[in-house]
PDB file of C-alpha atoms in Angstrom:
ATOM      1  CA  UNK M  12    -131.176  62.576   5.224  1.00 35.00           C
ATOM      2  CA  UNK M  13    -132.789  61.843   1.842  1.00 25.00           C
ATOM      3  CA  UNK M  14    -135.904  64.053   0.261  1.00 29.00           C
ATOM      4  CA  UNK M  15    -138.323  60.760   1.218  1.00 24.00           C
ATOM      5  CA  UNK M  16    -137.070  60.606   4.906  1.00 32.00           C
ATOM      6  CA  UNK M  17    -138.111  64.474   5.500  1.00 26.00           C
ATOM      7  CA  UNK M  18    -141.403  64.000   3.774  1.00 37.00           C
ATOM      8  CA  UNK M  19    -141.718  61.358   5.992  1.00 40.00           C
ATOM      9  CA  UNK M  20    -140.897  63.210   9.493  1.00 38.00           C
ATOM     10  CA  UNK M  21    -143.648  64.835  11.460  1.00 45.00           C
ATOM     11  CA  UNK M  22    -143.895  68.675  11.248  1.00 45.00           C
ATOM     12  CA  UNK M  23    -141.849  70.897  13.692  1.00 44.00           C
ATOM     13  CA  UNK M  24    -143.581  73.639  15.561  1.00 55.00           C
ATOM     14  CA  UNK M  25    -141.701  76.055  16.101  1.00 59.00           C
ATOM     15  CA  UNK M  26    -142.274  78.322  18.760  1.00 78.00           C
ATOM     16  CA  UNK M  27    -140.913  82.039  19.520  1.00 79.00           C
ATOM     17  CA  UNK M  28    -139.425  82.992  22.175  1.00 86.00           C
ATOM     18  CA  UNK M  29    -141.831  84.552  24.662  1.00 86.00           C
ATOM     19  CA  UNK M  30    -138.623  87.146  25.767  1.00 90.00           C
ATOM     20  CA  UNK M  31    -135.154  87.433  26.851  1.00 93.00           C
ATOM     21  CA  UNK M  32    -132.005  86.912  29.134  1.00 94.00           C
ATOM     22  CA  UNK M  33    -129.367  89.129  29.620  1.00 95.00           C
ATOM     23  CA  UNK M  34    -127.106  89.573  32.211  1.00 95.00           C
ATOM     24  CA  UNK M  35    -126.444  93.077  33.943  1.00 94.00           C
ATOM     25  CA  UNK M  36    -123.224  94.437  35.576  1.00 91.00           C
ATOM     26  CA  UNK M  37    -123.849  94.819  39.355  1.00 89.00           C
ATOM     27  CA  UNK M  38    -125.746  98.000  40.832  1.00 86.00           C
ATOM     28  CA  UNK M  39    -128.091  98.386  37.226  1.00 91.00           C
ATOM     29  CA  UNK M  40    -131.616  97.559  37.201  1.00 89.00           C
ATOM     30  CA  UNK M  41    -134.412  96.774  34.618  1.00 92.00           C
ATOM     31  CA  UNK M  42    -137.643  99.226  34.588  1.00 90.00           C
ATOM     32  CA  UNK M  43    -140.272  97.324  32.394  1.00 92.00           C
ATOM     33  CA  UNK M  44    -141.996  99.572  30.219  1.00 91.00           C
ATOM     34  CA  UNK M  45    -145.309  97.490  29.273  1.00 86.00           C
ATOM     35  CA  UNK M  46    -146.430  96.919  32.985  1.00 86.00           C
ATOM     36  CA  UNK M  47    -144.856  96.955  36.585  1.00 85.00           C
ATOM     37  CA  UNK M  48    -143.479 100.158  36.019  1.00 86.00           C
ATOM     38  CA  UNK M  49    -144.623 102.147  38.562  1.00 85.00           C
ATOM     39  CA  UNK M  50    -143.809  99.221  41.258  1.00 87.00           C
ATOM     40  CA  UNK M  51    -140.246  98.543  39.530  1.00 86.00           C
ATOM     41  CA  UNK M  52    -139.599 102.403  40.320  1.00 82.00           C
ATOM     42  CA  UNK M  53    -141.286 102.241  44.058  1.00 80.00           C
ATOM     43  CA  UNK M  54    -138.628  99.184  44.206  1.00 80.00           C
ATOM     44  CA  UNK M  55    -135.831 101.406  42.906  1.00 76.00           C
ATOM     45  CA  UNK M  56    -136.180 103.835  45.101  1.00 70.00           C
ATOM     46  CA  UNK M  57    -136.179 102.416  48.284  1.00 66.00           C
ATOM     47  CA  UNK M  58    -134.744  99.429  48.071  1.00 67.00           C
ATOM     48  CA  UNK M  59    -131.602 100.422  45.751  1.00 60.00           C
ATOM     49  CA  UNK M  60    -130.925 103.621  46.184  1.00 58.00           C
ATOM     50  CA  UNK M  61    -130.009 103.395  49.879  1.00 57.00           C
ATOM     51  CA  UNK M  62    -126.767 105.420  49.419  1.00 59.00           C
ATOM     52  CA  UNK M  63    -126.652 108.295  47.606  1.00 60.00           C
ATOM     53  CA  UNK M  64    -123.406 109.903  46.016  1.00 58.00           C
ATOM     54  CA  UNK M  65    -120.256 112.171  48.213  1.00 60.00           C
ATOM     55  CA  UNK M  66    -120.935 115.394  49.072  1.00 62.00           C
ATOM     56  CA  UNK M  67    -124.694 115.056  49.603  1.00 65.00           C
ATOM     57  CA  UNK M  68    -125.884 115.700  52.927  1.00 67.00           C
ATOM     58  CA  UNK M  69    -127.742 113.481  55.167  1.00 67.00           C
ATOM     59  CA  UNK M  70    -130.929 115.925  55.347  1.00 69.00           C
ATOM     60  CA  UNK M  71    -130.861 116.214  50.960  1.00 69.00           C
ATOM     61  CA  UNK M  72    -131.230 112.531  50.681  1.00 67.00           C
ATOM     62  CA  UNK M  73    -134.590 111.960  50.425  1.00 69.00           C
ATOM     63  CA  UNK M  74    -134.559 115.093  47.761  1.00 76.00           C
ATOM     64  CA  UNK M  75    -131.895 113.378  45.821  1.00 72.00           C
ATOM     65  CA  UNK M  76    -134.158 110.494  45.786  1.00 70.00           C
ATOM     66  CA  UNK M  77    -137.369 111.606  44.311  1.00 74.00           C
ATOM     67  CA  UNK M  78    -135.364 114.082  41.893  1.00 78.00           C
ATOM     68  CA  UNK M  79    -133.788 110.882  40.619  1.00 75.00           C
ATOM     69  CA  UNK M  80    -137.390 108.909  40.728  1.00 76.00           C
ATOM     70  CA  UNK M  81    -138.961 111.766  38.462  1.00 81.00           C
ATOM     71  CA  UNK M  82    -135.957 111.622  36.320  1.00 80.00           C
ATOM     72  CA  UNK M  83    -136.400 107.905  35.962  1.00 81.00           C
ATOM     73  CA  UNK M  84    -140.202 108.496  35.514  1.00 85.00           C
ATOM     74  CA  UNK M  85    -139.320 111.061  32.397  1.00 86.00           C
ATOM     75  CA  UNK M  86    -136.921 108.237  30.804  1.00 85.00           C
ATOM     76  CA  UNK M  87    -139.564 105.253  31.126  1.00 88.00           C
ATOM     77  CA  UNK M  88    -142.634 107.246  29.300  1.00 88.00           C
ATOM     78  CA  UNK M  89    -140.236 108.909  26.644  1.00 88.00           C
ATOM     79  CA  UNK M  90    -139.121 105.212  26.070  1.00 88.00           C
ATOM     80  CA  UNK M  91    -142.313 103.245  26.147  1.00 87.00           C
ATOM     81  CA  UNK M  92    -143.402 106.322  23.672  1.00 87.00           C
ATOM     82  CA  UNK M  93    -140.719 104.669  21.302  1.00 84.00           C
ATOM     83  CA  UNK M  94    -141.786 101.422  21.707  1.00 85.00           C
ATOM     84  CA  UNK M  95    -139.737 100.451  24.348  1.00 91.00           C
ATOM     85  CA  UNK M  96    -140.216  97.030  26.153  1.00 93.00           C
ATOM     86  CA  UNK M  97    -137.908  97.761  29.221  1.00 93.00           C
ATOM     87  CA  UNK M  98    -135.414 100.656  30.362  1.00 93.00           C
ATOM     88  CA  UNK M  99    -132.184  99.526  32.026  1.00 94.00           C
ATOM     89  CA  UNK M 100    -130.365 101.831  34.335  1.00 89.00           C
ATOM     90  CA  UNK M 101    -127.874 102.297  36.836  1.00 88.00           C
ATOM     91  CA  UNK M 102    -128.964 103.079  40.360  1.00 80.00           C
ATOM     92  CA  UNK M 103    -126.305 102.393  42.939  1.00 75.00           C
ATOM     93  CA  UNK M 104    -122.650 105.107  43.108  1.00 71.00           C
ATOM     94  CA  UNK M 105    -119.411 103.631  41.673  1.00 72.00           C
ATOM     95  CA  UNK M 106    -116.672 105.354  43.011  1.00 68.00           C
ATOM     96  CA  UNK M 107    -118.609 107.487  44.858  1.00 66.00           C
ATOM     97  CA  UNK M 108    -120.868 108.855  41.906  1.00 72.00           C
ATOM     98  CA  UNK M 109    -123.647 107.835  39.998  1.00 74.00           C
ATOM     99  CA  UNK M 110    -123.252 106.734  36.492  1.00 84.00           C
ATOM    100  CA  UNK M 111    -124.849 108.597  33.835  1.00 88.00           C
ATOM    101  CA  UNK M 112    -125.906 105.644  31.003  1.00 92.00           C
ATOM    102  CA  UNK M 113    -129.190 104.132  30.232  1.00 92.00           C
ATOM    103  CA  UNK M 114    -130.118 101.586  27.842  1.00 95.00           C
ATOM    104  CA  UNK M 115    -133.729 100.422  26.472  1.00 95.00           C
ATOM    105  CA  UNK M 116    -134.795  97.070  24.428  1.00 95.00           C
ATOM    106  CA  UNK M 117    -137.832  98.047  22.011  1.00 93.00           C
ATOM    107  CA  UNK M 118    -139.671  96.554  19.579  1.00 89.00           C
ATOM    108  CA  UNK M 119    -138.847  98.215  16.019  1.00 86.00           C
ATOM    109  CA  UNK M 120    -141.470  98.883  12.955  1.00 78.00           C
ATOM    110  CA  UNK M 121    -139.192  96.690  10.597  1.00 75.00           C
ATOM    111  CA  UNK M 122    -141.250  93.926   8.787  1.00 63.00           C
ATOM    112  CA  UNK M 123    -144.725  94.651  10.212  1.00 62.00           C
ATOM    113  CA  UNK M 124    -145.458  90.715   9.792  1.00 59.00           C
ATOM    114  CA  UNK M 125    -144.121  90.322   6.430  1.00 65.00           C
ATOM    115  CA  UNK M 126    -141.105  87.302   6.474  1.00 69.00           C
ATOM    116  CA  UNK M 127    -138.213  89.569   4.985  1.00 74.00           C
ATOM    117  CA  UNK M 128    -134.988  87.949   5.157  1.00 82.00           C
ATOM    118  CA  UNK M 129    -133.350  89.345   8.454  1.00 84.00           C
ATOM    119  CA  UNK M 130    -129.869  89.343   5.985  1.00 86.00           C
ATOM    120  CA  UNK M 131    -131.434  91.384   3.610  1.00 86.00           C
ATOM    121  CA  UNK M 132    -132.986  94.046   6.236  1.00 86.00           C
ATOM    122  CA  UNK M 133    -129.061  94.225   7.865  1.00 90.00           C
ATOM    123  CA  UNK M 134    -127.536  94.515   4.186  1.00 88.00           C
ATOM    124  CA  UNK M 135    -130.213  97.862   4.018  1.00 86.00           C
ATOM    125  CA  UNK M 136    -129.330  99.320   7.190  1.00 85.00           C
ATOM    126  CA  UNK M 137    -126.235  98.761   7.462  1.00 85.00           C
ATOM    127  CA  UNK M 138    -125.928 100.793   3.763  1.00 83.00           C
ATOM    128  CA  UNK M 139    -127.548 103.658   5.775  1.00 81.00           C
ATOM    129  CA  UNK M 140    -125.778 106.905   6.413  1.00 76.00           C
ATOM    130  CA  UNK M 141    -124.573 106.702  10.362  1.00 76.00           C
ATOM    131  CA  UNK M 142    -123.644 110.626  10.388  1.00 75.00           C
ATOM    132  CA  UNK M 143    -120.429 111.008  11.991  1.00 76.00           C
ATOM    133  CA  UNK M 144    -120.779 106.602  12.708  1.00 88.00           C
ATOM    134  CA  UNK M 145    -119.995 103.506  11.537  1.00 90.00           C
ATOM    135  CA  UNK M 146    -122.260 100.610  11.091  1.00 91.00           C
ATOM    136  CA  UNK M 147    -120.691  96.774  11.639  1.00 92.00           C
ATOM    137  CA  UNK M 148    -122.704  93.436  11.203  1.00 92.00           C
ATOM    138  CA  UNK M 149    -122.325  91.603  14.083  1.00 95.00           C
ATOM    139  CA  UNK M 150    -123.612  88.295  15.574  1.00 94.00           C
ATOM    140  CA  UNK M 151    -125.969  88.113  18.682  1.00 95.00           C
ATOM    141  CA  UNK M 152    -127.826  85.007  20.168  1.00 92.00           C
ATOM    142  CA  UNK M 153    -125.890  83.036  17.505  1.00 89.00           C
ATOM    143  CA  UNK M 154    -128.138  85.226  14.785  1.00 89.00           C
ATOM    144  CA  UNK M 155    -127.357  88.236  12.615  1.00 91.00           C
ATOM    145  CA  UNK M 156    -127.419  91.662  13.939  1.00 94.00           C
ATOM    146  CA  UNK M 157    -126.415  95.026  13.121  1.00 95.00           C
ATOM    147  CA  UNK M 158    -124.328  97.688  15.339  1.00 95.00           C
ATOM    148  CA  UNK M 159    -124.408 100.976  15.037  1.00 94.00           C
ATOM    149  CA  UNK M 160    -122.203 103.520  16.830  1.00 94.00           C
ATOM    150  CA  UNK M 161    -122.146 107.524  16.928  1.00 93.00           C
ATOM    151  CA  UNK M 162    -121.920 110.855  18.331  1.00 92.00           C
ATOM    152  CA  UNK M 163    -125.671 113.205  19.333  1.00 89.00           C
ATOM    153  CA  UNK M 164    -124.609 116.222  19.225  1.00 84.00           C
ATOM    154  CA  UNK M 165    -127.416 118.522  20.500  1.00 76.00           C
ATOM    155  CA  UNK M 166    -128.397 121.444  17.870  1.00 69.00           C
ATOM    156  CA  UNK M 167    -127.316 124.714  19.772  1.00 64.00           C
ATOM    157  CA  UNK M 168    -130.078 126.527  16.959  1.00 58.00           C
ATOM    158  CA  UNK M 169    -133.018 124.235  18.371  1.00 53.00           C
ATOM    159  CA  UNK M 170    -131.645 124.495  22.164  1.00 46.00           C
ATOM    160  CA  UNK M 171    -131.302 127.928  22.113  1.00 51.00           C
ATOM    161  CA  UNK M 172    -135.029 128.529  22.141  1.00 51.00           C
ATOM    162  CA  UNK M 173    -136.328 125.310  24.225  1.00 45.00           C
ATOM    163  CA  UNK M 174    -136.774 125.727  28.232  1.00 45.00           C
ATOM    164  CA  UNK M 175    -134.159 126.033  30.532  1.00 43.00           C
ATOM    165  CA  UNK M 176    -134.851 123.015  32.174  1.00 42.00           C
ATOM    166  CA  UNK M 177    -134.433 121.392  28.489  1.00 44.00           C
ATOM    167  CA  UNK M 178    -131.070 122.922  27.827  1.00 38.00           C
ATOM    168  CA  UNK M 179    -129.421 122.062  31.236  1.00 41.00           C
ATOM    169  CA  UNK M 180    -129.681 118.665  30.625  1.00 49.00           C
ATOM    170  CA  UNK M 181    -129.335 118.241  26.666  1.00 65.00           C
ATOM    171  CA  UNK M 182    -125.496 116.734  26.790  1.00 82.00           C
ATOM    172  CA  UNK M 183    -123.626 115.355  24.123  1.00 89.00           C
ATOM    173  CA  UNK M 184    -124.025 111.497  24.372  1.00 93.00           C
ATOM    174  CA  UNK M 185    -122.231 108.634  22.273  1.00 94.00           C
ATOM    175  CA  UNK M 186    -124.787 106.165  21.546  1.00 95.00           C
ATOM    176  CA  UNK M 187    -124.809 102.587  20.472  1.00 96.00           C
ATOM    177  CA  UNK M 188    -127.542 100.460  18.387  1.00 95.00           C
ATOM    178  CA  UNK M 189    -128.127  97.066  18.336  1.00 97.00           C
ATOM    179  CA  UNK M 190    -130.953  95.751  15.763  1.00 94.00           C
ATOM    180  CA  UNK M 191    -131.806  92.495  15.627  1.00 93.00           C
ATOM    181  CA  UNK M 192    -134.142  89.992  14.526  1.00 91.00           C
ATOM    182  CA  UNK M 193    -136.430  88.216  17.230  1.00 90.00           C
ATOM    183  CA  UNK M 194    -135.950  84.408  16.723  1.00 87.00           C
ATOM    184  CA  UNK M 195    -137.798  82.098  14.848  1.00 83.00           C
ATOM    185  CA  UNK M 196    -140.981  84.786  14.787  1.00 80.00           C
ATOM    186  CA  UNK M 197    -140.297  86.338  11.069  1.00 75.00           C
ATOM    187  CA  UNK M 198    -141.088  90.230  10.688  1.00 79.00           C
ATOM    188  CA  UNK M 199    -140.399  91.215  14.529  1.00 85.00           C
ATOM    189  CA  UNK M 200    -137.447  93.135  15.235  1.00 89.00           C
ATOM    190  CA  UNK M 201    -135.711  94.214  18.183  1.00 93.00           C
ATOM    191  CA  UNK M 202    -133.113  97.441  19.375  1.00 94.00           C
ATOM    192  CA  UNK M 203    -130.652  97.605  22.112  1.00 96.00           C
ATOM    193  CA  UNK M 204    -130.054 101.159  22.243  1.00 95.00           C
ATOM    194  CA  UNK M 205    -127.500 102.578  24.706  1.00 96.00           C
ATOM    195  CA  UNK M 206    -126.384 106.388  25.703  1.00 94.00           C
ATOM    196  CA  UNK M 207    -124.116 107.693  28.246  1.00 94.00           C
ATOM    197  CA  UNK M 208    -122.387 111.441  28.311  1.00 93.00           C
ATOM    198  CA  UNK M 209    -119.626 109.459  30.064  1.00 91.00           C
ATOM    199  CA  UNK M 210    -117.921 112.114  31.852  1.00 89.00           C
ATOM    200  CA  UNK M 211    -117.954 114.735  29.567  1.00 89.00           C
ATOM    201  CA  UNK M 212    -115.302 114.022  27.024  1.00 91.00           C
ATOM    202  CA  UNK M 213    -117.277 111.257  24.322  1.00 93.00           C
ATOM    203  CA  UNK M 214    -113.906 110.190  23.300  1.00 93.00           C
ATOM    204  CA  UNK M 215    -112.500 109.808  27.240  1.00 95.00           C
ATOM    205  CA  UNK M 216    -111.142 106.408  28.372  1.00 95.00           C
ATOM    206  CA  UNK M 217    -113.621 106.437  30.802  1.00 93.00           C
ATOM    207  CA  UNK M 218    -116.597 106.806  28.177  1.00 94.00           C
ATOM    208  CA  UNK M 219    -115.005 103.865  25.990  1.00 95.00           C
ATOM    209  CA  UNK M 220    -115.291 101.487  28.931  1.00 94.00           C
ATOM    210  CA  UNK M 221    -119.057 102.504  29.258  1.00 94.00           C
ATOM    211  CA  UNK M 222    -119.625 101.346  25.619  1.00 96.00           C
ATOM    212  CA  UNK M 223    -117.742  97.874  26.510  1.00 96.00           C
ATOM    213  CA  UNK M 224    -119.409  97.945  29.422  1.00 95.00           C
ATOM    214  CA  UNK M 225    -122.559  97.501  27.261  1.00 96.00           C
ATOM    215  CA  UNK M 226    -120.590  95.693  24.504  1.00 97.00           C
ATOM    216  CA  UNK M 227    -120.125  92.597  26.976  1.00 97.00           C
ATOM    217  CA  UNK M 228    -124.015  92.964  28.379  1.00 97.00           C
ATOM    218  CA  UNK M 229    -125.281  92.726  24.649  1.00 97.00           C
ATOM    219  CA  UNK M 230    -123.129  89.686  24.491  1.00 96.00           C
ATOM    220  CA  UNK M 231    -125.079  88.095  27.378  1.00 96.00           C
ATOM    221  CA  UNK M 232    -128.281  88.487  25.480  1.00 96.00           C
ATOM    222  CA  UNK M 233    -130.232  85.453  24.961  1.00 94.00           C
ATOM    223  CA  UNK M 234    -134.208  84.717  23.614  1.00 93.00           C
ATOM    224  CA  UNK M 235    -135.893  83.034  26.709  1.00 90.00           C
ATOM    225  CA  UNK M 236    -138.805  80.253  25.597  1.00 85.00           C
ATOM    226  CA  UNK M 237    -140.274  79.641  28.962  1.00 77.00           C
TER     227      UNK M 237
END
């Protein structure tokens, strides 16, 4: 197309997407963070959570329940906290247990408005220190992305003096970051940010199917314009 034949074409609008698509592996759930939480929880827990894992009797159920509601409720308002847009989590047993993995989709303070190039944000982080990590540029939605991968290793100094409660339930986790830019709407950013203890051992084969696990789900992702 010559220079005259653009100047001569009407402009495009172009719009941004008003959210996304991906697709989740059976028995997870989304929790939005923004509204509908409260209902998307009331939904979880009596319409998903209909079995509860081996070894828990009949009479504990209901306890098992709203322990894992208040759980769910401590996850959603630490995540909307940090910006988070929706919690995903896994609510139904495989194998007889309950999967310990989570994984959020927030909006990230990159940009504030301002049009920098998305390649040129990547470049930066991906020349960030990932302690103990690595940091690979990546594709998602046909666009740019960054993903970074490590180890949290809780700091026994800092544990030592926090509440019990606290400590019981600080686990190492392996953790994966997706950061990407939100299409066609320059200066908005997006994270995919998953974290699982797997089953103890970060470097198990049952932890690295976890992380393909959410490998493949990130792969589903798609903007969504209607």
């Amino acid at each position: 197309m010559s220079t005259s034949d653009l100047e001569q074409q009407p402009p495009v609008e172009v719009t941004a997407p008003r959210g996304y698509e991906l697709v989740l592996p059976p028995g997870w759930v989304r929790i939005p963070l923004r509204e509908g939480t409260k209902e998307a929880l009331e939904n979880v827990l009596f319409s998903h959570m209909g079995q509860v894992p081996e070894g828990i009797p009949r009479d504990e159920a209901m306890r098992f329940r709203l322990d894992m509601r208040r759980q769910m409720e401590k996850q959603a308002r630490a995540a909307r906290r940090n910006g988070g847009l929706d919690l995903y989590l896994p609510v139904l047993p495989r194998g007889g247990i309950f999967l310990m993995a989570s994984f959020i989709v927030a909006e990230m303070p990159i940009g504030q408005g301002h049009a920098v190039p998305p390649q040129a944000v990547i470049a930066q982080l991906a020349n960030e220190d990932v302690r103990g990590g690595t940091a690979t540029k990546v594709d998602v939605a046909g666009a740019p992305a960054l993903r970074r991968a490590y180890h949290s290793i809780p700091d026994k100094e800092k544990l030592s003096s926090a509440p019990e409660a606290v400590q019981q339930v600080a686990l190492p986790t392996r953790r994966v970051e997706y950061v990407l830019p939100v299409a066609d709407d320059p200066g908005r950013w997006v994270s995919i940010n998953f974290s699982t203890p797997g089953d103890g051992d970060l470097e198990s084969e049952f932890t690295g199917v976890l992380v393909e696990l959410f490998d493949a789900v990130v792969g589903t992702f798609r903007w969504s314009y209607e």
